[in-house]
Amino acid sequence: MILVNFSHPLSKEQIGQVEKITAQTVEKVIEIPSQIDPHQPLEEQVLRMVDRVPLSPEEWQNAPILINPPSLNFTAVLLVADLHGRMGFFPAFLRLRPVEGAIPPRFEVAEVLNLHSIREKARLRRSIGKSQ
């Protein structure tokens, strides 16, 4: 699996947690800085960020890819939209959480969010008109 990291560098421990949760080996971690200029339009900055990921269109569409999103919410929202356009589906995303009581602060992998699966479940709720 390819892990594209738009956030803080991940530790070996966190990579191990990803492998345990997904039951897949992380073959490559691609680090992409996600610092933005809040005084400039965001869309173009996110586009440039994703353009720096050294993956071909074929890899975007076919490789097993996991995304660690940037922390800034609007950057993450635009990233999801751009990636869906490039990939043709929603990728899976990491969710990190603070380790309780850790000094200095540390983060662990809480879960992998399968956005495509979440979307499919939402489509079913739309057709039956209920939240479940």
CSV table of C-alpha atoms in Angstrom, one decimal:
chain,number,residue,atom,x,y,z
A,1,MET,CA,0.0,0.0,0.0
A,2,ILE,CA,1.1,3.6,-0.6
A,3,LEU,CA,0.5,6.0,2.2
A,4,VAL,CA,0.4,9.6,1.1
A,5,ASN,CA,1.0,11.8,4.1
A,6,PHE,CA,-0.2,15.5,4.0
A,7,SER,CA,0.4,15.9,7.7
A,8,HIS,CA,3.1,15.6,10.3
A,9,PRO,CA,5.6,12.8,9.7
A,10,LEU,CA,4.4,9.4,10.8
A,11,SER,CA,6.5,7.4,13.2
A,12,LYS,CA,7.4,3.7,12.7
A,13,GLU,CA,4.9,2.9,15.5
A,14,GLN,CA,2.1,4.7,13.6
A,15,ILE,CA,3.0,2.9,10.3
A,16,GLY,CA,2.9,-0.4,12.2
A,17,GLN,CA,-0.6,0.5,13.6
A,18,VAL,CA,-1.7,1.2,10.0
A,19,GLU,CA,-0.4,-2.2,8.8
A,20,LYS,CA,-2.2,-3.9,11.7
A,21,ILE,CA,-5.5,-2.2,11.1
A,22,THR,CA,-5.4,-2.7,7.3
A,23,ALA,CA,-3.7,-6.1,7.3
A,24,GLN,CA,-1.5,-4.7,4.5
A,25,THR,CA,2.1,-3.7,4.2
A,26,VAL,CA,2.9,0.0,3.8
A,27,GLU,CA,5.3,-0.3,0.8
A,28,LYS,CA,5.9,3.4,0.4
A,29,VAL,CA,5.2,6.6,2.4
A,30,ILE,CA,5.1,9.8,0.3
A,31,GLU,CA,5.5,13.0,2.4
A,32,ILE,CA,3.8,16.1,1.0
A,33,PRO,CA,4.0,19.4,2.9
A,34,SER,CA,0.6,20.9,3.4
A,35,GLN,CA,1.4,24.4,4.7
A,36,ILE,CA,-0.9,27.0,3.0
A,37,ASP,CA,-0.9,30.7,2.8
A,38,PRO,CA,-4.2,31.8,4.4
A,39,HIS,CA,-4.1,35.1,2.4
A,40,GLN,CA,-4.2,33.3,-1.0
A,41,PRO,CA,-7.0,31.3,-2.6
A,42,LEU,CA,-6.9,27.7,-1.3
A,43,GLU,CA,-8.0,25.7,-4.3
A,44,GLU,CA,-4.9,26.4,-6.3
A,45,GLN,CA,-2.7,25.7,-3.3
A,46,VAL,CA,-4.3,22.3,-2.7
A,47,LEU,CA,-4.0,21.5,-6.5
A,48,ARG,CA,-0.3,22.2,-6.3
A,49,MET,CA,0.0,20.0,-3.2
A,50,VAL,CA,-1.6,17.0,-4.9
A,51,ASP,CA,0.4,17.7,-8.1
A,52,ARG,CA,3.6,17.1,-6.1
A,53,VAL,CA,2.6,13.5,-5.3
A,54,PRO,CA,4.8,11.4,-7.6
A,55,LEU,CA,2.0,9.1,-8.9
A,56,SER,CA,0.8,8.6,-12.4
A,57,PRO,CA,-2.8,8.7,-13.4
A,58,GLU,CA,-2.8,4.9,-13.6
A,59,GLU,CA,-1.4,4.7,-10.0
A,60,TRP,CA,-4.0,7.1,-8.7
A,61,GLN,CA,-6.8,5.0,-10.2
A,62,ASN,CA,-5.4,1.5,-9.4
A,63,ALA,CA,-2.8,1.4,-6.6
A,64,PRO,CA,-3.8,0.7,-3.0
A,65,ILE,CA,-3.6,4.3,-1.6
A,66,LEU,CA,-4.2,5.5,1.9
A,67,ILE,CA,-4.3,9.2,2.7
A,68,ASN,CA,-3.3,11.0,5.9
A,69,PRO,CA,-5.0,14.4,5.4
A,70,PRO,CA,-3.8,17.8,6.5
A,71,SER,CA,-5.1,19.1,9.8
A,72,LEU,CA,-6.7,22.3,8.4
A,73,ASN,CA,-10.3,21.4,7.7
A,74,PHE,CA,-10.8,23.4,4.5
A,75,THR,CA,-7.6,22.1,3.1
A,76,ALA,CA,-8.8,18.6,3.8
A,77,VAL,CA,-12.2,19.2,2.2
A,78,LEU,CA,-10.6,20.4,-1.0
A,79,LEU,CA,-8.1,17.6,-0.9
A,80,VAL,CA,-11.0,15.0,-0.8
A,81,ALA,CA,-12.7,16.6,-3.8
A,82,ASP,CA,-9.5,16.8,-5.8
A,83,LEU,CA,-8.5,13.2,-5.0
A,84,HIS,CA,-12.0,11.9,-5.9
A,85,GLY,CA,-11.6,13.5,-9.3
A,86,ARG,CA,-8.2,12.0,-9.9
A,87,MET,CA,-9.0,8.6,-8.5
A,88,GLY,CA,-12.6,8.2,-9.6
A,89,PHE,CA,-13.7,7.2,-6.1
A,90,PHE,CA,-13.2,8.3,-2.5
A,91,PRO,CA,-9.9,7.1,-1.0
A,92,ALA,CA,-9.5,5.8,2.5
A,93,PHE,CA,-8.2,8.2,5.1
A,94,LEU,CA,-6.3,7.9,8.4
A,95,ARG,CA,-7.7,9.3,11.6
A,96,LEU,CA,-5.2,10.0,14.4
A,97,ARG,CA,-6.0,10.7,18.0
A,98,PRO,CA,-4.0,11.9,20.9
A,99,VAL,CA,-2.6,9.3,23.3
A,100,GLU,CA,-4.2,10.0,26.6
A,101,GLY,CA,-1.8,11.3,29.2
A,102,ALA,CA,1.2,11.3,26.9
A,103,ILE,CA,3.9,13.8,27.7
A,104,PRO,CA,5.1,15.1,25.4
A,105,PRO,CA,1.9,14.8,23.3
A,106,ARG,CA,1.8,11.8,20.9
A,107,PHE,CA,-0.7,10.5,18.5
A,108,GLU,CA,-1.9,7.0,17.6
A,109,VAL,CA,-3.8,5.7,14.6
A,110,ALA,CA,-7.4,5.5,15.7
A,111,GLU,CA,-9.0,4.1,12.6
A,112,VAL,CA,-9.0,4.0,8.8
A,113,LEU,CA,-12.0,5.8,7.4
A,114,ASN,CA,-13.3,4.1,4.2
A,115,LEU,CA,-15.0,7.1,2.5
A,116,HIS,CA,-16.2,5.0,-0.4
A,117,SER,CA,-18.0,2.6,1.9
A,118,ILE,CA,-19.5,5.5,3.9
A,119,ARG,CA,-20.8,7.1,0.7
A,120,GLU,CA,-22.4,3.8,-0.4
A,121,LYS,CA,-24.1,3.5,3.0
A,122,ALA,CA,-25.4,7.0,2.7
A,123,ARG,CA,-26.8,6.3,-0.8
A,124,LEU,CA,-28.9,3.5,0.8
A,125,ARG,CA,-30.2,5.9,3.4
A,126,ARG,CA,-31.1,8.4,0.7
A,127,SER,CA,-33.2,5.8,-1.1
A,128,ILE,CA,-35.1,4.8,2.0
A,129,GLY,CA,-35.2,8.3,3.4
A,130,LYS,CA,-33.9,7.5,6.9
A,131,SER,CA,-30.7,7.9,8.9
A,132,GLN,CA,-29.5,4.7,10.4
